[in-house]
mmCIF file of C-alpha atoms in Angstrom:
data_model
loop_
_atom_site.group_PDB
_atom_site.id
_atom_site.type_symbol
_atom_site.label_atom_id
_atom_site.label_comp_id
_atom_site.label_asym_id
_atom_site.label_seq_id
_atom_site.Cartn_x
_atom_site.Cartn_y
_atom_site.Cartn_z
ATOM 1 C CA UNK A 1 8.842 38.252 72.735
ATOM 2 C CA UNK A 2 9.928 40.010 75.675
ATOM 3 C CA UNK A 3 9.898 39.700 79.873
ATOM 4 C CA UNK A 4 7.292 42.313 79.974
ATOM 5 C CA UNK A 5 4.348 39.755 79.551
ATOM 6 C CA UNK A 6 5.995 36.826 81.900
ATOM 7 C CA UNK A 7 4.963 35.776 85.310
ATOM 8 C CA UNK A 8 8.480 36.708 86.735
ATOM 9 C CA UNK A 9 8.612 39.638 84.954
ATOM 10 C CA UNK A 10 4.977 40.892 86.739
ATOM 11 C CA UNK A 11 6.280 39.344 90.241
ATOM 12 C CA UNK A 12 9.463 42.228 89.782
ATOM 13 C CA UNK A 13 6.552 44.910 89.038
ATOM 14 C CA UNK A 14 4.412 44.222 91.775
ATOM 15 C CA UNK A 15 7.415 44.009 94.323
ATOM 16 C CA UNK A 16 8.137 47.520 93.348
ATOM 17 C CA UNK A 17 4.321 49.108 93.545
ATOM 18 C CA UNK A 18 4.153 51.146 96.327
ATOM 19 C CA UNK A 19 1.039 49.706 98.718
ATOM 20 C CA UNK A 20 -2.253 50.192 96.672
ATOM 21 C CA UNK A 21 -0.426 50.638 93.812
ATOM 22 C CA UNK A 22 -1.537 49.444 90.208
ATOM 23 C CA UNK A 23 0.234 47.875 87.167
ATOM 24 C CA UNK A 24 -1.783 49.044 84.310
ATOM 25 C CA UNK A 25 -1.616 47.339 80.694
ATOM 26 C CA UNK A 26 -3.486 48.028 77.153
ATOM 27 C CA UNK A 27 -3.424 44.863 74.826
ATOM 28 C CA UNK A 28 -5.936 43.855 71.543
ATOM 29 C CA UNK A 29 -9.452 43.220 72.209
ATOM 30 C CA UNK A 30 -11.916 41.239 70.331
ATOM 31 C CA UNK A 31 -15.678 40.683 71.603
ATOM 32 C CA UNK A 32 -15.449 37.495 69.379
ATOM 33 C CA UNK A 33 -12.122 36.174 70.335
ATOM 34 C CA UNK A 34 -10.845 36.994 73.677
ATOM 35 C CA UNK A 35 -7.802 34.857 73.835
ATOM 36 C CA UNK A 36 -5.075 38.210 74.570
ATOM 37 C CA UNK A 37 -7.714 38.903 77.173
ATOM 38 C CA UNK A 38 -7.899 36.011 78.596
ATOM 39 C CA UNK A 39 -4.064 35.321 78.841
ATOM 40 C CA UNK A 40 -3.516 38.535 80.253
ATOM 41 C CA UNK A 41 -5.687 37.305 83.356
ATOM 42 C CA UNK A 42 -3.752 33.997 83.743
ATOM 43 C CA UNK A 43 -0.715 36.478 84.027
ATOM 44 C CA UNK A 44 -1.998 38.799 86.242
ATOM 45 C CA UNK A 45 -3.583 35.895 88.481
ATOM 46 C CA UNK A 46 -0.822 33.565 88.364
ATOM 47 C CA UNK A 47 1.393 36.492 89.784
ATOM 48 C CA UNK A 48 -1.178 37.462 92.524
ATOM 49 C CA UNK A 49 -1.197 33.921 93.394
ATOM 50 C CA UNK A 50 2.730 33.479 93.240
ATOM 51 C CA UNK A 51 2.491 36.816 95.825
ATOM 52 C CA UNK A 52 0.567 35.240 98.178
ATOM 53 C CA UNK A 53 -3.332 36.945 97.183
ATOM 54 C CA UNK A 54 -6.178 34.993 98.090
ATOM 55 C CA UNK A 55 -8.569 36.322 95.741
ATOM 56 C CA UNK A 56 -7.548 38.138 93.035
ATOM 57 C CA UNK A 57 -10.418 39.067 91.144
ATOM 58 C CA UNK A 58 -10.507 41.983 93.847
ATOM 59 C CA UNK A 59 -7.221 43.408 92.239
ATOM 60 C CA UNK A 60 -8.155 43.592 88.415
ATOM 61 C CA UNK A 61 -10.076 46.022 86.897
ATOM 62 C CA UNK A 62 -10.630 46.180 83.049
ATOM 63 C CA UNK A 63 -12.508 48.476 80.842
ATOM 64 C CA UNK A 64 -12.545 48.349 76.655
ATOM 65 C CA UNK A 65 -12.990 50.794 74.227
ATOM 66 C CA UNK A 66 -13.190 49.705 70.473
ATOM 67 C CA UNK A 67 -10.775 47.034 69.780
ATOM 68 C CA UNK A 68 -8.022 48.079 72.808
ATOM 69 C CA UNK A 69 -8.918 46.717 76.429
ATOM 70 C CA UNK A 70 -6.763 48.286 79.641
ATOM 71 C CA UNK A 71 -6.063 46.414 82.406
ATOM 72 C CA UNK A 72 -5.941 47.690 85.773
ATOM 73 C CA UNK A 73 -4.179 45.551 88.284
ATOM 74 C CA UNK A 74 -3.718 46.605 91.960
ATOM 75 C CA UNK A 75 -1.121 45.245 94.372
ATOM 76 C CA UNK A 76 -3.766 44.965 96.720
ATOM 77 C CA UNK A 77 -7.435 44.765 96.219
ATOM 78 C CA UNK A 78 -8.792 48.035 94.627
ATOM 79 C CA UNK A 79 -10.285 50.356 97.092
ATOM 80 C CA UNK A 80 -14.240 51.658 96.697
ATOM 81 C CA UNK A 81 -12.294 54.959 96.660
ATOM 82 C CA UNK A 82 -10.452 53.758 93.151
ATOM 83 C CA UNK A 83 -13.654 51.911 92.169
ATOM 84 C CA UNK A 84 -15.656 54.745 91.950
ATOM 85 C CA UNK A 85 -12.577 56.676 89.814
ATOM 86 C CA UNK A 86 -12.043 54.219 87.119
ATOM 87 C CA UNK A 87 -15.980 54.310 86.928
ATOM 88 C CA UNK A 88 -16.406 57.578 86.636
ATOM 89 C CA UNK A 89 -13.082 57.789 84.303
ATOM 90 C CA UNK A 90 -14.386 55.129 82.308
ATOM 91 C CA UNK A 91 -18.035 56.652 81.767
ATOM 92 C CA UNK A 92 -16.284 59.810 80.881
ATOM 93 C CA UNK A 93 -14.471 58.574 78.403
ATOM 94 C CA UNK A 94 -17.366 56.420 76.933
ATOM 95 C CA UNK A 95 -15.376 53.148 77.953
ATOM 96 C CA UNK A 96 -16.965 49.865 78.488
ATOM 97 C CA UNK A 97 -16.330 48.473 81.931
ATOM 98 C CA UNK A 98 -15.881 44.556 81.409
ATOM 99 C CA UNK A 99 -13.842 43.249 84.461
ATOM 100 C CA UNK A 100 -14.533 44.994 88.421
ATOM 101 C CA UNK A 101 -14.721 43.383 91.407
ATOM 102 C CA UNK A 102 -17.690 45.187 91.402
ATOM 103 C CA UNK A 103 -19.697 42.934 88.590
ATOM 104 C CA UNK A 104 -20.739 39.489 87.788
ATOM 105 C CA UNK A 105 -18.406 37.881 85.327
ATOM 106 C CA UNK A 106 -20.583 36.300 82.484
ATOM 107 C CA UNK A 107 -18.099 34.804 80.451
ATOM 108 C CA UNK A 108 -17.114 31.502 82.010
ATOM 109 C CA UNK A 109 -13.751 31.425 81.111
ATOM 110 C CA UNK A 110 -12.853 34.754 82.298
ATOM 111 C CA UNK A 111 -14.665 33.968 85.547
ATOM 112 C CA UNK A 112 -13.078 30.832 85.895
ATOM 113 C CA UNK A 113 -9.858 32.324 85.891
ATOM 114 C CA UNK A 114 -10.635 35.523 87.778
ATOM 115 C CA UNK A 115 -11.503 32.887 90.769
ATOM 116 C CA UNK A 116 -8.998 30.311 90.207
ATOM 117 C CA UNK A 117 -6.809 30.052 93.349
ATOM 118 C CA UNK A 118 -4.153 27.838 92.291
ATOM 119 C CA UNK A 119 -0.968 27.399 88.884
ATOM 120 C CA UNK A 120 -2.707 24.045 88.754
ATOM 121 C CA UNK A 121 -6.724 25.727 87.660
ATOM 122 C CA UNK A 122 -5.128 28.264 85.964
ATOM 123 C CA UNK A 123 -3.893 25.896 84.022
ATOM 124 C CA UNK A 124 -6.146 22.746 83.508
ATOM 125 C CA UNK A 125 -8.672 26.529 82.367
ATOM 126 C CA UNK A 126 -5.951 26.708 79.553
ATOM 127 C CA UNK A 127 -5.943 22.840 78.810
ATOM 128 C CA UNK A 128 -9.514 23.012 77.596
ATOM 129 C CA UNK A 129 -9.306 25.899 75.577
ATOM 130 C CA UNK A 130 -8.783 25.772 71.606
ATOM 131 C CA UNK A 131 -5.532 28.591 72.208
ATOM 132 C CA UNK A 132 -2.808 28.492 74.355
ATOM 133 C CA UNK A 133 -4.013 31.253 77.837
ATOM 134 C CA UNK A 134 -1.971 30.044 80.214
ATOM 135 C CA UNK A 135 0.624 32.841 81.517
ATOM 136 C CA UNK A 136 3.936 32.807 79.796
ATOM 137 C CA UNK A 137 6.991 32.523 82.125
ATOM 138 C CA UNK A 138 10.772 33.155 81.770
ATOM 139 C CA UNK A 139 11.095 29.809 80.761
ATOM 140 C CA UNK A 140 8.883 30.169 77.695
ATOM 141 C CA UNK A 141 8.412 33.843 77.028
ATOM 142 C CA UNK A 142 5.767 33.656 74.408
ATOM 143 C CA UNK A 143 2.932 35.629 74.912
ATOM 144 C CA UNK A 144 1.570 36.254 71.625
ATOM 145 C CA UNK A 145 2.078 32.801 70.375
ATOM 146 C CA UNK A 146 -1.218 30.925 71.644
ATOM 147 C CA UNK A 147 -0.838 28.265 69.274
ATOM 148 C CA UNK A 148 -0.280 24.547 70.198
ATOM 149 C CA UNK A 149 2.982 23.632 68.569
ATOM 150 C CA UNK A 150 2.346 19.818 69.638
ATOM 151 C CA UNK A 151 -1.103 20.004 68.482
ATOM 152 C CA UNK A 152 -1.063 20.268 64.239
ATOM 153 C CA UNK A 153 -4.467 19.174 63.938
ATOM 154 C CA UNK A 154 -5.844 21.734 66.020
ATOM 155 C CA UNK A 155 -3.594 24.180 64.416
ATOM 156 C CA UNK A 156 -5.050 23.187 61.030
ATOM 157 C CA UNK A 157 -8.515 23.409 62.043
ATOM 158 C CA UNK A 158 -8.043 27.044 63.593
ATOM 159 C CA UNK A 159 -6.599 28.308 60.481
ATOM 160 C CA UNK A 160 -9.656 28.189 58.502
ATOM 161 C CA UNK A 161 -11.203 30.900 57.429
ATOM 162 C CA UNK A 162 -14.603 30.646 60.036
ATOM 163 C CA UNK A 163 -12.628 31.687 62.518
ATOM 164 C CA UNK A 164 -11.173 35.156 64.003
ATOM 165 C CA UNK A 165 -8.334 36.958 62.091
ATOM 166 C CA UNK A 166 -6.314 37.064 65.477
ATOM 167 C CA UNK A 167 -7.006 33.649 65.613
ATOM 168 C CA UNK A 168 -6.315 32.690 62.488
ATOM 169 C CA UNK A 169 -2.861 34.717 62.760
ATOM 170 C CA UNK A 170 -1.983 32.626 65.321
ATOM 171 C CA UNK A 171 -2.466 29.202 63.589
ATOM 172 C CA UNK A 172 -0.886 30.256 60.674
ATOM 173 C CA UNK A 173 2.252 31.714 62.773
ATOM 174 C CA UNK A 174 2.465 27.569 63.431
ATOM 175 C CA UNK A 175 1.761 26.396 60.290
ATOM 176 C CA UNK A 176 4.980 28.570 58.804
ATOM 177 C CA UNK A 177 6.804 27.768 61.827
ATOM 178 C CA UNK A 178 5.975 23.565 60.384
ATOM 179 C CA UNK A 179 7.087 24.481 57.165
ATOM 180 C CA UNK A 180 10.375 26.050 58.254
ATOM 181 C CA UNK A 181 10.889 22.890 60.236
ATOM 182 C CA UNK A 182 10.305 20.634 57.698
ATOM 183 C CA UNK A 183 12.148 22.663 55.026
ATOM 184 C CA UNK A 184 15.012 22.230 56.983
ATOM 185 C CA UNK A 185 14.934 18.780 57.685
ATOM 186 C CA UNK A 186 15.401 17.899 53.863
ATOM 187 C CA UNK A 187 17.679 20.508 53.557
ATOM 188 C CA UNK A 188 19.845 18.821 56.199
ATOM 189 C CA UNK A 189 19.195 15.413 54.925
ATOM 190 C CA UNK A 190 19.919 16.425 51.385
ATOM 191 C CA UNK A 191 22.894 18.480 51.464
ATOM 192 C CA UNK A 192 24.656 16.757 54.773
ATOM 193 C CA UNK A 193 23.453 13.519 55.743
ATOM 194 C CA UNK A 194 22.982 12.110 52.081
ATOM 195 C CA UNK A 195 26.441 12.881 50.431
ATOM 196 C CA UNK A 196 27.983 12.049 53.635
ATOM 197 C CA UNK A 197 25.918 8.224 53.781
ATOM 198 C CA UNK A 198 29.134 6.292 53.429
ATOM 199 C CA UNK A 199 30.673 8.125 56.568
ATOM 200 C CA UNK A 200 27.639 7.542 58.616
ATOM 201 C CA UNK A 201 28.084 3.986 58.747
ATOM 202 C CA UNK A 202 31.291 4.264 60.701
ATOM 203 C CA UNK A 203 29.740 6.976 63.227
ATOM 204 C CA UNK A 204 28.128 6.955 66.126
ATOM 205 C CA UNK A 205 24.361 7.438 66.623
ATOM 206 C CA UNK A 206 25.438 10.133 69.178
ATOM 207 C CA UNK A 207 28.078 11.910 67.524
ATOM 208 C CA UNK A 208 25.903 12.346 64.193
ATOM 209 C CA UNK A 209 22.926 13.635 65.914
ATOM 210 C CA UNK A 210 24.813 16.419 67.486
ATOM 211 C CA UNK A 211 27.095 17.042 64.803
ATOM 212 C CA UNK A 212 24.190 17.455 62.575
ATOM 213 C CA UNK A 213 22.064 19.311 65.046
#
């Protein structure tokens, strides 16, 4: 994981876009399982927000083609004059326009988070969804990881096989990240803490957590 796909790293971007300027972005996209789409928005959303944009569903623009979806995103709201371009691009190049200021939004998640105005909807939108969509930050950098780490039953139930691949990648990413964890755990019990049981009595709770950590 990188900066590139963090709220602070989007605020930098946008601060250097020249007026009607556009960030543009191509990530996976799955009819069935929109979840890379979806946190994409929170990103770009969160960051119009965080710049002071009323409504940014007037800045994004996204059109698909197969499995790839590209993102338009405009440091102010798109202009008719760009409109009609990426229209006219997109039905050139046989590309599926799925996100314009310009159309209704069917899906109610993306809609919900095209017109969310605050952090706070963004992320009560991400709360009730089965993956993680909310917009990664500095702080916590992980885009592609959309699994709940503090959530193992919901992790086991995505990783069966009825759902998406991408979706399935994702629980599974946790479910190896589990074993690792608990793997080492009786690694460190067996090989530190249990031939060194005598010594722990005469330790401190403190200074055997850290020393063990």
């Amino acid at each position: 994981e990188n900066a590139l796909y963090t709220v602070e790293g989007w605020e930098t971007f946008f601060k250097r876009i020249n007026p009607h300027g556009i960030l543009t972005v191509s990530r996976w996209y799955f009819d069935d399982a929109r979840s890379e789409t979806e946190r994409v928005l929170s990103l770009a959303v969160s960051t119009l927000i965080n710049l002071g944009e009323e409504n940014p569903a007037a800045h994004i623009y996204m059109a698909t083609s197969g499995q790839i979806a590209t993102f338009v995103v405009g440091r102010d709201p798109l202009t008719s004059a760009q409109l009609d371009a990426y229209d006219k691009r997109a039905k050139q190049m046989g590309f599926t326009v799925q996100i314009s200021p310009r159309l209704k939004i069917e899906d109610p998640t993306i809609s919900a988070i095209l017109h969310a105005k605050t952090q706070e909807e963004i992320q009560k939108i991400s709360d009730q969804n089965a993956l993680n969509i909310s917009p990664a930050t500095d702080n916590a950098p992980f885009f592609c990881s959309q699994g709940r780490l503090t959530e193992p039953a919901q992790v086991l139930a995505m990783g069966r096989d009825t759902l998406h691949a991408a979706q399935q990648g994702h629980a599974r990413a946790i479910l190896n990240l589990y074993l690792i964890l608990g793997l080492s755990f009786f690694m460190v019990s067996g090989v530190i803490l249990y031939p060194l049981r005598s010594s722990l009595r005469h330790g401190t709770p403190r200074l055997i957590c850290a020393g063990t950590l």
